[in-house]
Each structure stands twice: as structure tokens, then as C-alpha cells.
PDB file of C-alpha atoms in Angstrom:
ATOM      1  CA  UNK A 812      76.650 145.329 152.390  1.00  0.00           C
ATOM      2  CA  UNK A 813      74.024 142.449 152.063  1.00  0.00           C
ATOM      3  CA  UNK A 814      73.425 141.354 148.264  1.00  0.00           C
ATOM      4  CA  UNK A 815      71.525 139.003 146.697  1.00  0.00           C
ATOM      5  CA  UNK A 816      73.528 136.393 144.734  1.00  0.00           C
ATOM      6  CA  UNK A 817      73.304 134.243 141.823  1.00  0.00           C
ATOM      7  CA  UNK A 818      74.828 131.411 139.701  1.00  0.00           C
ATOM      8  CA  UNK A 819      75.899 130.471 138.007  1.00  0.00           C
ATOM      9  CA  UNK A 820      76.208 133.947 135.880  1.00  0.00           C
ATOM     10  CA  UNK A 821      75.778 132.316 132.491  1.00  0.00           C
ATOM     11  CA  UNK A 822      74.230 129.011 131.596  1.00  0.00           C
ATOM     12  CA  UNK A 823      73.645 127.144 127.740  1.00  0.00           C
ATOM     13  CA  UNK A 824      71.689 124.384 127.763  1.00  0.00           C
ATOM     14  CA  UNK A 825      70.078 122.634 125.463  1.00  0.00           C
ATOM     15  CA  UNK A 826      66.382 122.678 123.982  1.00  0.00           C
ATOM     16  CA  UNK A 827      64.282 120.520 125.989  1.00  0.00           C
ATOM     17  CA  UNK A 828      66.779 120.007 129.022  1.00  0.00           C
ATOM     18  CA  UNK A 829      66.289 121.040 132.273  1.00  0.00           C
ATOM     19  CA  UNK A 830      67.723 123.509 133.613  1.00  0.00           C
ATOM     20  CA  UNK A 831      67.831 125.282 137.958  1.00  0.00           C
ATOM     21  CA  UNK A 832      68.463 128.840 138.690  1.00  0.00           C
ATOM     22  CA  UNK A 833      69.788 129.614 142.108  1.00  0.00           C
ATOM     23  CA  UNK A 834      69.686 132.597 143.679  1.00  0.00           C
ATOM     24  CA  UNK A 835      70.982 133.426 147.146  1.00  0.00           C
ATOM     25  CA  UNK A 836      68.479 135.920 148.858  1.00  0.00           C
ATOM     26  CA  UNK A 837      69.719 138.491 151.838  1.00  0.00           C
ATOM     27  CA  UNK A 838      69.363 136.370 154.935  1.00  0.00           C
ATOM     28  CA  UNK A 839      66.818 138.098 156.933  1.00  0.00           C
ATOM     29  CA  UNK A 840      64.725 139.282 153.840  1.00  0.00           C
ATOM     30  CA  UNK A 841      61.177 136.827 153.621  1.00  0.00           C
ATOM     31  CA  UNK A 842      60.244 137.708 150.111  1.00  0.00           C
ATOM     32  CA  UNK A 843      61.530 136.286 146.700  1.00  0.00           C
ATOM     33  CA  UNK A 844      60.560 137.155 143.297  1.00  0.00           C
ATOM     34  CA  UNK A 845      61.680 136.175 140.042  1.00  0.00           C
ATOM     35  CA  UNK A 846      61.871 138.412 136.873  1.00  0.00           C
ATOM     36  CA  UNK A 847      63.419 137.497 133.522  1.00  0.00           C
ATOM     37  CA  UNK A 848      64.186 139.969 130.719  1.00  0.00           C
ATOM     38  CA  UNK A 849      64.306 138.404 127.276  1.00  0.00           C
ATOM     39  CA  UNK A 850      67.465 140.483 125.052  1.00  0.00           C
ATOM     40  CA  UNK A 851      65.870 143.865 123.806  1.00  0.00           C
ATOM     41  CA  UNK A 852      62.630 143.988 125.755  1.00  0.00           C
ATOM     42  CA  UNK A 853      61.428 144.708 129.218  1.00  0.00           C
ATOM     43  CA  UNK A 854      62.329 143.352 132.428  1.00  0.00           C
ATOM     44  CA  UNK A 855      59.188 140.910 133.450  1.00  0.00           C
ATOM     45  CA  UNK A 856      57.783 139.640 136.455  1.00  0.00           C
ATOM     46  CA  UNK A 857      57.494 135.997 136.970  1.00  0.00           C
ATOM     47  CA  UNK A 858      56.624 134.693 140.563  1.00  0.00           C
ATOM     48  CA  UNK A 859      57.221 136.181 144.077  1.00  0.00           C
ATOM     49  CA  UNK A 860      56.957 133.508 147.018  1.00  0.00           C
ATOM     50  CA  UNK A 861      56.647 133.499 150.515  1.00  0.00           C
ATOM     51  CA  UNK A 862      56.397 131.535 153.396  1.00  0.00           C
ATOM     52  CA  UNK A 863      57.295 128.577 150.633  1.00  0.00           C
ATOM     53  CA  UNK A 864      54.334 128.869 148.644  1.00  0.00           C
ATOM     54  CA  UNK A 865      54.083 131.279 145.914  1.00  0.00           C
ATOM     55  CA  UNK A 866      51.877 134.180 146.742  1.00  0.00           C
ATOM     56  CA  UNK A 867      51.253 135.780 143.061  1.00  0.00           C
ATOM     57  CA  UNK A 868      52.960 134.684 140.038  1.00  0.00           C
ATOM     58  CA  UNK A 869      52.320 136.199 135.936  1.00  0.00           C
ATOM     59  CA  UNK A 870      51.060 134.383 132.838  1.00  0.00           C
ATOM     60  CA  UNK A 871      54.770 133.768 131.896  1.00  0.00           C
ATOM     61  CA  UNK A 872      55.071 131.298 134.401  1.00  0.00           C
ATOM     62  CA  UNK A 873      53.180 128.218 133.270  1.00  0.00           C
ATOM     63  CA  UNK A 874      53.975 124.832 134.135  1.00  0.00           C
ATOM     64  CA  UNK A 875      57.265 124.627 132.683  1.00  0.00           C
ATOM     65  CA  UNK A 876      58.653 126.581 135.845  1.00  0.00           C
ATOM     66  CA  UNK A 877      59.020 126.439 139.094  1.00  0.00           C
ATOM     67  CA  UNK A 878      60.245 127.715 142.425  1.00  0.00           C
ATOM     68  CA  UNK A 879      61.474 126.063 145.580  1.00  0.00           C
ATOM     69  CA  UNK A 880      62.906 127.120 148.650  1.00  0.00           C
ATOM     70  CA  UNK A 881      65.261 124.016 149.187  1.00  0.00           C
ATOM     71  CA  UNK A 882      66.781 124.855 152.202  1.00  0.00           C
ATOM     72  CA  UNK A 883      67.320 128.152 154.502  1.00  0.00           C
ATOM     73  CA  UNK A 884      69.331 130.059 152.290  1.00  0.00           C
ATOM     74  CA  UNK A 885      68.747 128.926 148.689  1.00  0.00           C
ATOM     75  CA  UNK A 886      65.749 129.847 146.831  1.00  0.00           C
ATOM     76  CA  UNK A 887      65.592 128.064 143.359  1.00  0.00           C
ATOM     77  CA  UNK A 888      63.889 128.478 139.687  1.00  0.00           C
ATOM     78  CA  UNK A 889      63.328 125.810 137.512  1.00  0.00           C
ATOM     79  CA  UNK A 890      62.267 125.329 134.099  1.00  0.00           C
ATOM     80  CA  UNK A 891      61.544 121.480 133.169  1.00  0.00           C
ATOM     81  CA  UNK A 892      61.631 121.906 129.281  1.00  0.00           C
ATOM     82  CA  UNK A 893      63.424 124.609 127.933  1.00  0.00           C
ATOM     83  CA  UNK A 894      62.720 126.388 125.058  1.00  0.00           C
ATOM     84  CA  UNK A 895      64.597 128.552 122.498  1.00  0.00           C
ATOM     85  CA  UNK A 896      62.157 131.429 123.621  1.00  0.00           C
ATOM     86  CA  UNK A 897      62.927 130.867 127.687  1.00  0.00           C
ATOM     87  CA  UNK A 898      66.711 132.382 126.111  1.00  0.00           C
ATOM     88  CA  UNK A 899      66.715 135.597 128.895  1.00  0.00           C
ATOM     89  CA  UNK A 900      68.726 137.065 131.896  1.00  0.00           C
ATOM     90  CA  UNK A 901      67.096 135.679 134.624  1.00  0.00           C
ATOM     91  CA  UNK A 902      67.251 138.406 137.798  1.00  0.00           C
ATOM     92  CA  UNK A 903      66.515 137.058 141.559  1.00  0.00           C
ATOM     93  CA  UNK A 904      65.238 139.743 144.233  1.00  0.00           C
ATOM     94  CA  UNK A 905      64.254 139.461 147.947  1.00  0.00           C
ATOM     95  CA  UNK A 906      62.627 141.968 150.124  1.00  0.00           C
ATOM     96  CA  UNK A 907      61.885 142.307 154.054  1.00  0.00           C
ATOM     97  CA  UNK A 908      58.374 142.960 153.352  1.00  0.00           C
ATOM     98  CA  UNK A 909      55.957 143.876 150.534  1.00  0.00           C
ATOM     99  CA  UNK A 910      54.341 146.725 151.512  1.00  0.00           C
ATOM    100  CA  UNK A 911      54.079 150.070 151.309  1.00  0.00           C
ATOM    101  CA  UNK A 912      57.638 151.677 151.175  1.00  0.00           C
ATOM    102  CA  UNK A 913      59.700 147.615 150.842  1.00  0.00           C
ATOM    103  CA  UNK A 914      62.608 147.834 148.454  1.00  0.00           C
ATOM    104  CA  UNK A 915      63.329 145.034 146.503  1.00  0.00           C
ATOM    105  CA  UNK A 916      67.030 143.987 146.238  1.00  0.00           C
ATOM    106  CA  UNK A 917      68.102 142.265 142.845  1.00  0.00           C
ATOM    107  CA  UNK A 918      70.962 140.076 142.074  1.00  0.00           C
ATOM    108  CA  UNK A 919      73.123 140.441 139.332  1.00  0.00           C
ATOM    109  CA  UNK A 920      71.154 138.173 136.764  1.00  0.00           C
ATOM    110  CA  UNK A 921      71.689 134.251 135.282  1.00  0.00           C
ATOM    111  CA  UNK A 922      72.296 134.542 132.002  1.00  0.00           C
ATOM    112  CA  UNK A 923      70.174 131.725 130.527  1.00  0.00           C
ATOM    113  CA  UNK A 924      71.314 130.905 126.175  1.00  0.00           C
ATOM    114  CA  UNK A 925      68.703 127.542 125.329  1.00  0.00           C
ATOM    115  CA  UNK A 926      70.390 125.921 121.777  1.00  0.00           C
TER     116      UNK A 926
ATOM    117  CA  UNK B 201      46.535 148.351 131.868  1.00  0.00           C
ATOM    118  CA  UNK B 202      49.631 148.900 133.722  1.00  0.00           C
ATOM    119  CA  UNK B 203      52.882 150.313 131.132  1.00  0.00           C
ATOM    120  CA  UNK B 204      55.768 152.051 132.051  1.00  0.00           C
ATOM    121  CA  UNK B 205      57.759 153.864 128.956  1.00  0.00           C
ATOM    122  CA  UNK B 206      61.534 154.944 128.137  1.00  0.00           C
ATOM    123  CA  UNK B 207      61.044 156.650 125.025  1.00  0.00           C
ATOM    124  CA  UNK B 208      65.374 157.286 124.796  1.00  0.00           C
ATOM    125  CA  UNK B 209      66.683 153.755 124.358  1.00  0.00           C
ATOM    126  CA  UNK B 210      70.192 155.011 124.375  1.00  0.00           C
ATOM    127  CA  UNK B 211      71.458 158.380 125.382  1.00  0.00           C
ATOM    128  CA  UNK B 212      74.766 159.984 125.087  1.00  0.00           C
ATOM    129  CA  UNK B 213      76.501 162.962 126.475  1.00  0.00           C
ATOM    130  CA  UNK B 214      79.736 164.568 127.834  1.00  0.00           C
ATOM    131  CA  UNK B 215      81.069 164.134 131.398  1.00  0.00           C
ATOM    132  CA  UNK B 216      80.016 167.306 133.639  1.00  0.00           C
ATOM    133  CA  UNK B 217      76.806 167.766 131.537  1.00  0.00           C
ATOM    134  CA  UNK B 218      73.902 167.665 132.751  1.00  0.00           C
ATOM    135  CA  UNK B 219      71.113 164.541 132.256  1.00  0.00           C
ATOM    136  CA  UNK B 220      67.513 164.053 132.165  1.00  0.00           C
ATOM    137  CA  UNK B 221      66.354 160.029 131.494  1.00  0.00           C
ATOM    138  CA  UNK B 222      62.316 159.938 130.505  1.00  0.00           C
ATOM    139  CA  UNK B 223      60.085 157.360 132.287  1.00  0.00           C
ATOM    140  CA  UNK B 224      55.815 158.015 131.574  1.00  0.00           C
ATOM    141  CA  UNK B 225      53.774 155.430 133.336  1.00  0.00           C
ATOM    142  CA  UNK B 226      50.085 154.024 132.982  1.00  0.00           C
ATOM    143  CA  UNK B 227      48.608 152.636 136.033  1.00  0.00           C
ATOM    144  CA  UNK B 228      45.425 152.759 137.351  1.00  0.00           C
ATOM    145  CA  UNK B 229      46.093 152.944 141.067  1.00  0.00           C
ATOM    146  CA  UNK B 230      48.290 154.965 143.260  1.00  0.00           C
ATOM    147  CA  UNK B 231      51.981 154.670 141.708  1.00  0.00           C
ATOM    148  CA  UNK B 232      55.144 153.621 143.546  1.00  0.00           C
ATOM    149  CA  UNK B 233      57.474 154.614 140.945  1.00  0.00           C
ATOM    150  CA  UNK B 234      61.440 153.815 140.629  1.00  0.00           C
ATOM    151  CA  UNK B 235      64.642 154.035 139.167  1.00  0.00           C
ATOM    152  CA  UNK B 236      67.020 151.134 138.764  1.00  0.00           C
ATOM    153  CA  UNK B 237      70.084 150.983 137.219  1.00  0.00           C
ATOM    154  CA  UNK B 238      72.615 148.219 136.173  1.00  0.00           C
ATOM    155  CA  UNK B 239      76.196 148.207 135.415  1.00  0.00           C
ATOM    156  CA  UNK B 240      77.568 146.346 133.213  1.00  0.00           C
ATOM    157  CA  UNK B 241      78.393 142.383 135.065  1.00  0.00           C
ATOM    158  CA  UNK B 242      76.127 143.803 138.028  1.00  0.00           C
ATOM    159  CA  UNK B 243      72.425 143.503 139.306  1.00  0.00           C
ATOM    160  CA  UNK B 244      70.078 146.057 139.420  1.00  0.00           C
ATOM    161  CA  UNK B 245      70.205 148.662 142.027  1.00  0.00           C
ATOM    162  CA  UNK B 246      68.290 151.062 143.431  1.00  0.00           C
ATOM    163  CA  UNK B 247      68.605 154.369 143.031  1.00  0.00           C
ATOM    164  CA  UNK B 248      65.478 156.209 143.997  1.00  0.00           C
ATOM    165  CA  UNK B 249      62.055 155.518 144.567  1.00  0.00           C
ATOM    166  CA  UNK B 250      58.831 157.323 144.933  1.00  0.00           C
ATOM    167  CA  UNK B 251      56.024 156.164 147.172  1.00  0.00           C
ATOM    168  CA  UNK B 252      54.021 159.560 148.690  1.00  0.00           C
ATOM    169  CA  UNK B 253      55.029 162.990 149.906  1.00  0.00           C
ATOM    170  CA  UNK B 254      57.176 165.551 148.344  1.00  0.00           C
ATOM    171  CA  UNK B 255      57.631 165.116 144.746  1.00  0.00           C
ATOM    172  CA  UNK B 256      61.079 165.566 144.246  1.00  0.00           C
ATOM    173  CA  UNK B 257      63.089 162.851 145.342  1.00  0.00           C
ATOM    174  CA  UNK B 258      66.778 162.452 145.939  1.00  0.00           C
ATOM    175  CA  UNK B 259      68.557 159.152 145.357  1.00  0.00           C
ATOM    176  CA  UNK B 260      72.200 157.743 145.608  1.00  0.00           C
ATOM    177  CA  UNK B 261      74.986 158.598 142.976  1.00  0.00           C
ATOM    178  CA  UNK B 262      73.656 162.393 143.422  1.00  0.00           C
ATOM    179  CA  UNK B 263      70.511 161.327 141.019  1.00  0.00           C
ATOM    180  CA  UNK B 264      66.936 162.503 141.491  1.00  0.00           C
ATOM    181  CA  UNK B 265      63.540 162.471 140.010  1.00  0.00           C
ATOM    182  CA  UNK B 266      60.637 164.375 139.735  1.00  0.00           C
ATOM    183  CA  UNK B 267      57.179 162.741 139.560  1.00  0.00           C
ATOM    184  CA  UNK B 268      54.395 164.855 137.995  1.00  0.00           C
ATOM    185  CA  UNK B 269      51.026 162.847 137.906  1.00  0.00           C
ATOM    186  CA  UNK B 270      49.822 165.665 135.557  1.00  0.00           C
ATOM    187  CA  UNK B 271      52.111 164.214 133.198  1.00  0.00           C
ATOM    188  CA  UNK B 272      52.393 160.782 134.612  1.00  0.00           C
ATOM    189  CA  UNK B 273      55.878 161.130 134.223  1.00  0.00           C
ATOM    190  CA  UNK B 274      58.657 160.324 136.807  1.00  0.00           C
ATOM    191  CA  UNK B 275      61.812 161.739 134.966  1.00  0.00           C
ATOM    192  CA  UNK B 276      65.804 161.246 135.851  1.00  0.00           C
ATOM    193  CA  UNK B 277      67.917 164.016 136.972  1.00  0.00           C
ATOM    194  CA  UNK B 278      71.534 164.678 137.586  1.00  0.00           C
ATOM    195  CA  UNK B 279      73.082 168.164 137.475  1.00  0.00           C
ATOM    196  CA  UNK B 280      76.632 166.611 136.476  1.00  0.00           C
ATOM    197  CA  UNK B 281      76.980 163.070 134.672  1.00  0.00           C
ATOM    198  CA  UNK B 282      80.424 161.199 135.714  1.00  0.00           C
ATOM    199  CA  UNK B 283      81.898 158.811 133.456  1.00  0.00           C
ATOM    200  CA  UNK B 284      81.133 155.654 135.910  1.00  0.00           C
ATOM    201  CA  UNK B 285      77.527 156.554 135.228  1.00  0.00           C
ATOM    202  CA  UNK B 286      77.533 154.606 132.200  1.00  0.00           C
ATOM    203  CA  UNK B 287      75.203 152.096 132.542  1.00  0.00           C
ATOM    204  CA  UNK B 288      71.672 150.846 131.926  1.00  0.00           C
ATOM    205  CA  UNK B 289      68.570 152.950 133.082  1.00  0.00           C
ATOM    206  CA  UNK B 290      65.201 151.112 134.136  1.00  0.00           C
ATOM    207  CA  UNK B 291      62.281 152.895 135.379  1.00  0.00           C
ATOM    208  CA  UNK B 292      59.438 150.570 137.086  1.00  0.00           C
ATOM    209  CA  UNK B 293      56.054 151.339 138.756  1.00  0.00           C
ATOM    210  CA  UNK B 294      53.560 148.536 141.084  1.00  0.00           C
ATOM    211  CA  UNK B 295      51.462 148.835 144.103  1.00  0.00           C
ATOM    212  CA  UNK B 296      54.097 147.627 146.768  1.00  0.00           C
ATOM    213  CA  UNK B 297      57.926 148.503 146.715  1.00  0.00           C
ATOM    214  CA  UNK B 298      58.553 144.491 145.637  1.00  0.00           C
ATOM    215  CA  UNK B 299      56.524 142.860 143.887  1.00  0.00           C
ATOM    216  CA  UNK B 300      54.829 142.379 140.497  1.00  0.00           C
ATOM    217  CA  UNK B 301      56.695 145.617 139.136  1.00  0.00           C
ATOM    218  CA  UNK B 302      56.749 146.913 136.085  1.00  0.00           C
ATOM    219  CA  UNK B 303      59.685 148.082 134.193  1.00  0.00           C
ATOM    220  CA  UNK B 304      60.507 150.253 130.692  1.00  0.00           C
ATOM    221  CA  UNK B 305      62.728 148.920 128.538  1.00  0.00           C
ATOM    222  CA  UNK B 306      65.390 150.240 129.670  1.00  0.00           C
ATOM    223  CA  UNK B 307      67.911 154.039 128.336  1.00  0.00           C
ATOM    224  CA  UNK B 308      71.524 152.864 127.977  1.00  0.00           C
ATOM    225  CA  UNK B 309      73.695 155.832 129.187  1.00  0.00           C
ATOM    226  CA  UNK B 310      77.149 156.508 127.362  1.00  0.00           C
ATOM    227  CA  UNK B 311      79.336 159.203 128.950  1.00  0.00           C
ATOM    228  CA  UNK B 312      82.312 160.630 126.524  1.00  0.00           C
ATOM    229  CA  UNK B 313      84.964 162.336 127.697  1.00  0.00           C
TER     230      UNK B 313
END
């Protein structure tokens, strides 16, 4: 069965580093979203892209992040400057479409611990 | 303003017995309404998802829901709860089946022998 993939599965890095998600959509899905849930709270919408621009993306996502589709498979997040509060698990999805009745598929989640 | 709520954060009951996992919802236009869950080490998956139609759905794992816009509430089901349910519940609600949704926080499920 197709899945959506991520890694690495847990990353540290330090406060102010840089730091790139990747995320492995299902290959004929056109859709890509990012969602992060901080430890103890609610799973959050950050971006969802398409055609390689983003087509909506939430307040969370300021300038400090952002999301590239380097190549045909790969579909990236990046945060320039991390903070102690960017600390979350990190979930990739992809869809086929984003209509009426689309499913979204989620990976299993970066763990992302800023010290 | 768009909410979705999980009023049990953690839940526990015997294997065989039955379940029932709470979800309300705000949201100001037509719902698409759906239940996730995630093992521990794995994504989120899919279990059901409501979009139009008959209210009662049936998802995977032998799980359905009920949604009742009377009570904006779109609540869990399963007749007989199996030890390899065990896992983390999430509700969510949006406009499309993909994007921008919203989730609870989440009803951690433990199942005792």
C-alpha cells in the first residue's frame, strides 16, 4: 500500500540552527500539506502546496518556514531559525485532489526537539 | 470560528467492551468531519470520514461514527474494542477532505485485558 514517508523520525537541533524536514509524498498524489502538533495540544495546519507554489498556508507559518518541492518525489519543510517553541512532531500529508470527498494521507511524523 | 473538541483526553476500558470516543465541532459551513488515529511509531490514518449522505458511517478496524448536526457532534463507535486498538484518537473537521483541517486534541485509548 502507498504511504507517505518521512525522515528522519527524530531530529535535535539547536536554537537558532537550521533545520529541513523531508517528507516523501505518494507518487501520483498533487497535493502536500504540512501540520505540526506541539506535545499536549492540537494537531495544526501549516501550509498545503501545489503545483510548487503554496496555495493556502496559516498564521503559524511566518517567514521562518518554508516549503519546496526539490525534485519529483521530495517535498521539503524548512525552518531557517529555530526556536525552543518550533519543539513539535512535524506530520507530512499528500492528497490526489482537494475537493469534495479527497482523503488526505499522513506520514508517520518528524519528531523535531530545538535545545 | 472553526473548533473541533475531545472532551476524554484518555479513555480506558476492557477488551470485548464496547467504546464510544466524543468529538463536538464548531464550524460555520457544511462539515466534512473525520476520524484519525495513530499508533504508537506510526502516522495518522484514516479511519472514517463524513462528507454528505447517510449519517452513520462505517470505517476500517470495524469503527463507525455517527454525525448529528443537532448536536454538532460526530462520535466514535465500536461494538467490541481489541487490544491493538490502543492508540491515539483525533477527530478533525474542514471544507475539503485535505486541507486546512482541524483537529481535537486528541483521546488516548488504553485497552486492559
Amino acid at each position: 500500500e502507498p504511504e507517505v514517508t518521512q525522515t528522519p523520525s527524530h531530529q535535535v537541533t539547536q536554537m537558532g540552527q537550521e533545520v529541513i524536514l523531508r517528507c516523501v509524498p505518494i507518487s501520483n498524489h498533487l497535493y502536500f500539506y504540512w501540520y505540526r502538533q506541539i506535545l499536549g495540544q492540537k494537531v495544526e495546519f501549516l501550509v498545503s502546496f501545489y503545483n510548487n507554489e503554496i496555495s493556502e498556508k496559516s498564521e503559524i507559518f511566518d517567514d521562518q518556514f518554508s516549503v519546496e518541492r526539490p525534485d519529483g518525489s521530495n517535498f521539503t519543510l524548512k525552518i531557517r531559525s529555530t526556536k525552543l517553541e518550533d519543539s513539535a512532531m512535524y506530520f507530512c500529508a499528500s492528497s490526489e485532489a482537494t475537493g469534495r470527498g479527497t482523503e488526505a494521507f499522513f506520514g508517520q511524523g518528524t519528531r523535531l526537539t530545538v535545545v | 470560528a472553526q473548533s473541533v473538541t475531545q472532551p476524554d483526553i484518555h479513555i480506558t476500558v476492557s477488551e470485548g467492551a464496547s467504546l464510544e470516543l466524543r468529538c463536538n465541532y464548531s464550524y460555520g459551513a457544511t462539515p466534512y468531519l473525520f476520524w484519525y488515529v495513530q499508533s504508537p511509531g506510526q502516522g495518522l490514518q484514516l479511519l472514517l470520514k463524513y462528507f454528505s449522505g447517510d449519517t452513520l458511517v462505517q470505517g476500517i478496524k470495524g469503527f463507525e461514527a455517527e454525525f448529528k448536526r443537532s448536536q454538532s457532534s460526530f462520535n466514535l463507535r465500536k461494538p467490541s474494542v481489541h487490544w491493538s486498538d490502543a492508540a491515539e484518537y483525533f477527530c478533525a473537521v474542514g471544507t475539503t477532505g485535505a486541507n486546512n483541517l482541524f483537529f481535537g486534541t486528541g483521546t488516548r485509548l488504553t485497552v486492559i485485558p
